[in-house]
Amino acid sequence: VYKRQPSIQKWIRKFRCRIASLEGSAYTLSRAWRIHWNTTIETGGVEFASARSRLRTMFEIDFGENGEVVCRGRLDAAQSPQVETFMAGVDTSCTVDFEHLEYISSAGLAILLKTQKRLSETDAALKIVNVNRHIYDVFRYSGFTAIFEIETL
């Protein structure tokens, strides 16, 4: 029993260090209190959502108050069918608001390019506004700044 005690103390120190280094995150609460990853915890008016529950609302696309297309979240290959279906319904010149877009993959770029090409046949175009610096760099490196009218934040 005496030989096991230092290893238990070492484990407790490691556990406390991990908790201290991750303090304030849902991950800490999940690990410290053994809460399942797919649960949501409410404490004192502050909501902590687990990583898995945040994935359920990973991307949203809809029309905004002024008729612009508003994108929120991460536009990657998993969300591309949803975006492609939505953008197929756009028949006229349209503004796409990327203010709340965190990430765009090559699949998302392909959908934008396909939509732009379809609209250009009727002298319409997409205008992309409120683009953050990271996404603007993606557009610049891919050469899309020559294809789209883009406004940064």
mmCIF file with all atom_site columns, C-alpha atoms in Angstrom, residues 81-140:
data_model
loop_
_atom_site.group_PDB
_atom_site.id
_atom_site.type_symbol
_atom_site.label_atom_id
_atom_site.label_alt_id
_atom_site.label_comp_id
_atom_site.label_asym_id
_atom_site.label_entity_id
_atom_site.label_seq_id
_atom_site.pdbx_PDB_ins_code
_atom_site.Cartn_x
_atom_site.Cartn_y
_atom_site.Cartn_z
_atom_site.occupancy
_atom_site.B_iso_or_equiv
_atom_site.pdbx_formal_charge
_atom_site.auth_seq_id
_atom_site.auth_comp_id
_atom_site.auth_asym_id
_atom_site.auth_atom_id
_atom_site.pdbx_PDB_model_num
ATOM 1  C CA . PRO A 1 81  ? -25.219 19.458 -50.414 1.00 0.00 ? 81  PRO A CA 1
ATOM 2  C CA . GLN A 1 82  ? -27.277 21.796 -48.209 1.00 0.00 ? 82  GLN A CA 1
ATOM 3  C CA . VAL A 1 83  ? -25.554 24.876 -49.650 1.00 0.00 ? 83  VAL A CA 1
ATOM 4  C CA . GLU A 1 84  ? -25.787 23.626 -53.229 1.00 0.00 ? 84  GLU A CA 1
ATOM 5  C CA . THR A 1 85  ? -29.538 23.076 -52.867 1.00 0.00 ? 85  THR A CA 1
ATOM 6  C CA . PHE A 1 86  ? -29.997 26.523 -51.352 1.00 0.00 ? 86  PHE A CA 1
ATOM 7  C CA . MET A 1 87  ? -27.858 28.323 -53.944 1.00 0.00 ? 87  MET A CA 1
ATOM 8  C CA . ALA A 1 88  ? -29.708 26.566 -56.785 1.00 0.00 ? 88  ALA A CA 1
ATOM 9  C CA . GLY A 1 89  ? -32.735 28.645 -55.767 1.00 0.00 ? 89  GLY A CA 1
ATOM 10 C CA . VAL A 1 90  ? -30.860 31.930 -56.299 1.00 0.00 ? 90  VAL A CA 1
ATOM 11 C CA . ASP A 1 91  ? -31.786 33.239 -59.760 1.00 0.00 ? 91  ASP A CA 1
ATOM 12 C CA . THR A 1 92  ? -30.823 36.934 -59.612 1.00 0.00 ? 92  THR A CA 1
ATOM 13 C CA . SER A 1 93  ? -27.905 39.027 -58.433 1.00 0.00 ? 93  SER A CA 1
ATOM 14 C CA . CYS A 1 94  ? -27.443 38.438 -54.756 1.00 0.00 ? 94  CYS A CA 1
ATOM 15 C CA . THR A 1 95  ? -25.315 39.562 -51.819 1.00 0.00 ? 95  THR A CA 1
ATOM 16 C CA . VAL A 1 96  ? -23.789 36.810 -49.689 1.00 0.00 ? 96  VAL A CA 1
ATOM 17 C CA . ASP A 1 97  ? -22.926 37.835 -46.116 1.00 0.00 ? 97  ASP A CA 1
ATOM 18 C CA . PHE A 1 98  ? -19.919 35.986 -44.671 1.00 0.00 ? 98  PHE A CA 1
ATOM 19 C CA . GLU A 1 99  ? -19.724 37.944 -41.397 1.00 0.00 ? 99  GLU A CA 1
ATOM 20 C CA . HIS A 1 100 ? -20.380 34.842 -39.283 1.00 0.00 ? 100 HIS A CA 1
ATOM 21 C CA . LEU A 1 101 ? -18.606 32.355 -41.552 1.00 0.00 ? 101 LEU A CA 1
ATOM 22 C CA . GLU A 1 102 ? -15.571 30.845 -39.804 1.00 0.00 ? 102 GLU A CA 1
ATOM 23 C CA . TYR A 1 103 ? -14.232 28.513 -42.491 1.00 0.00 ? 103 TYR A CA 1
ATOM 24 C CA . ILE A 1 104 ? -14.728 27.622 -46.147 1.00 0.00 ? 104 ILE A CA 1
ATOM 25 C CA . SER A 1 105 ? -13.370 24.514 -47.864 1.00 0.00 ? 105 SER A CA 1
ATOM 26 C CA . SER A 1 106 ? -12.717 23.831 -51.527 1.00 0.00 ? 106 SER A CA 1
ATOM 27 C CA . ALA A 1 107 ? -16.194 22.268 -51.734 1.00 0.00 ? 107 ALA A CA 1
ATOM 28 C CA . GLY A 1 108 ? -17.707 25.571 -50.628 1.00 0.00 ? 108 GLY A CA 1
ATOM 29 C CA . LEU A 1 109 ? -15.579 27.468 -53.148 1.00 0.00 ? 109 LEU A CA 1
ATOM 30 C CA . ALA A 1 110 ? -16.755 25.113 -55.899 1.00 0.00 ? 110 ALA A CA 1
ATOM 31 C CA . ILE A 1 111 ? -20.406 25.799 -55.059 1.00 0.00 ? 111 ILE A CA 1
ATOM 32 C CA . LEU A 1 112 ? -19.831 29.557 -55.152 1.00 0.00 ? 112 LEU A CA 1
ATOM 33 C CA . LEU A 1 113 ? -18.042 29.255 -58.490 1.00 0.00 ? 113 LEU A CA 1
ATOM 34 C CA . LYS A 1 114 ? -20.802 27.076 -59.957 1.00 0.00 ? 114 LYS A CA 1
ATOM 35 C CA . THR A 1 115 ? -23.447 29.566 -58.791 1.00 0.00 ? 115 THR A CA 1
ATOM 36 C CA . GLN A 1 116 ? -21.470 32.518 -60.172 1.00 0.00 ? 116 GLN A CA 1
ATOM 37 C CA . LYS A 1 117 ? -21.071 30.781 -63.539 1.00 0.00 ? 117 LYS A CA 1
ATOM 38 C CA . ARG A 1 118 ? -24.805 30.002 -63.713 1.00 0.00 ? 118 ARG A CA 1
ATOM 39 C CA . LEU A 1 119 ? -25.746 33.580 -62.779 1.00 0.00 ? 119 LEU A CA 1
ATOM 40 C CA . SER A 1 120 ? -23.291 35.143 -65.238 1.00 0.00 ? 120 SER A CA 1
ATOM 41 C CA . GLU A 1 121 ? -25.247 33.596 -68.124 1.00 0.00 ? 121 GLU A CA 1
ATOM 42 C CA . THR A 1 122 ? -28.102 35.996 -67.242 1.00 0.00 ? 122 THR A CA 1
ATOM 43 C CA . ASP A 1 123 ? -25.811 38.981 -66.456 1.00 0.00 ? 123 ASP A CA 1
ATOM 44 C CA . ALA A 1 124 ? -26.297 38.482 -62.721 1.00 0.00 ? 124 ALA A CA 1
ATOM 45 C CA . ALA A 1 125 ? -23.557 37.996 -60.109 1.00 0.00 ? 125 ALA A CA 1
ATOM 46 C CA . LEU A 1 126 ? -22.795 37.202 -56.496 1.00 0.00 ? 126 LEU A CA 1
ATOM 47 C CA . LYS A 1 127 ? -21.383 39.910 -54.256 1.00 0.00 ? 127 LYS A CA 1
ATOM 48 C CA . ILE A 1 128 ? -19.644 38.590 -51.142 1.00 0.00 ? 128 ILE A CA 1
ATOM 49 C CA . VAL A 1 129 ? -19.525 40.968 -48.169 1.00 0.00 ? 129 VAL A CA 1
ATOM 50 C CA . ASN A 1 130 ? -18.158 41.029 -44.603 1.00 0.00 ? 130 ASN A CA 1
ATOM 51 C CA . VAL A 1 131 ? -15.398 38.546 -45.367 1.00 0.00 ? 131 VAL A CA 1
ATOM 52 C CA . ASN A 1 132 ? -12.920 38.002 -42.521 1.00 0.00 ? 132 ASN A CA 1
ATOM 53 C CA . ARG A 1 133 ? -9.176  38.105 -43.169 1.00 0.00 ? 133 ARG A CA 1
ATOM 54 C CA . HIS A 1 134 ? -8.670  34.337 -43.153 1.00 0.00 ? 134 HIS A CA 1
ATOM 55 C CA . ILE A 1 135 ? -11.417 33.645 -45.698 1.00 0.00 ? 135 ILE A CA 1
ATOM 56 C CA . TYR A 1 136 ? -10.281 36.586 -47.832 1.00 0.00 ? 136 TYR A CA 1
ATOM 57 C CA . ASP A 1 137 ? -6.824  34.981 -47.984 1.00 0.00 ? 137 ASP A CA 1
ATOM 58 C CA . VAL A 1 138 ? -8.421  31.744 -49.203 1.00 0.00 ? 138 VAL A CA 1
ATOM 59 C CA . PHE A 1 139 ? -10.207 33.686 -51.958 1.00 0.00 ? 139 PHE A CA 1
ATOM 60 C CA . ARG A 1 140 ? -7.029  35.572 -52.855 1.00 0.00 ? 140 ARG A CA 1
#
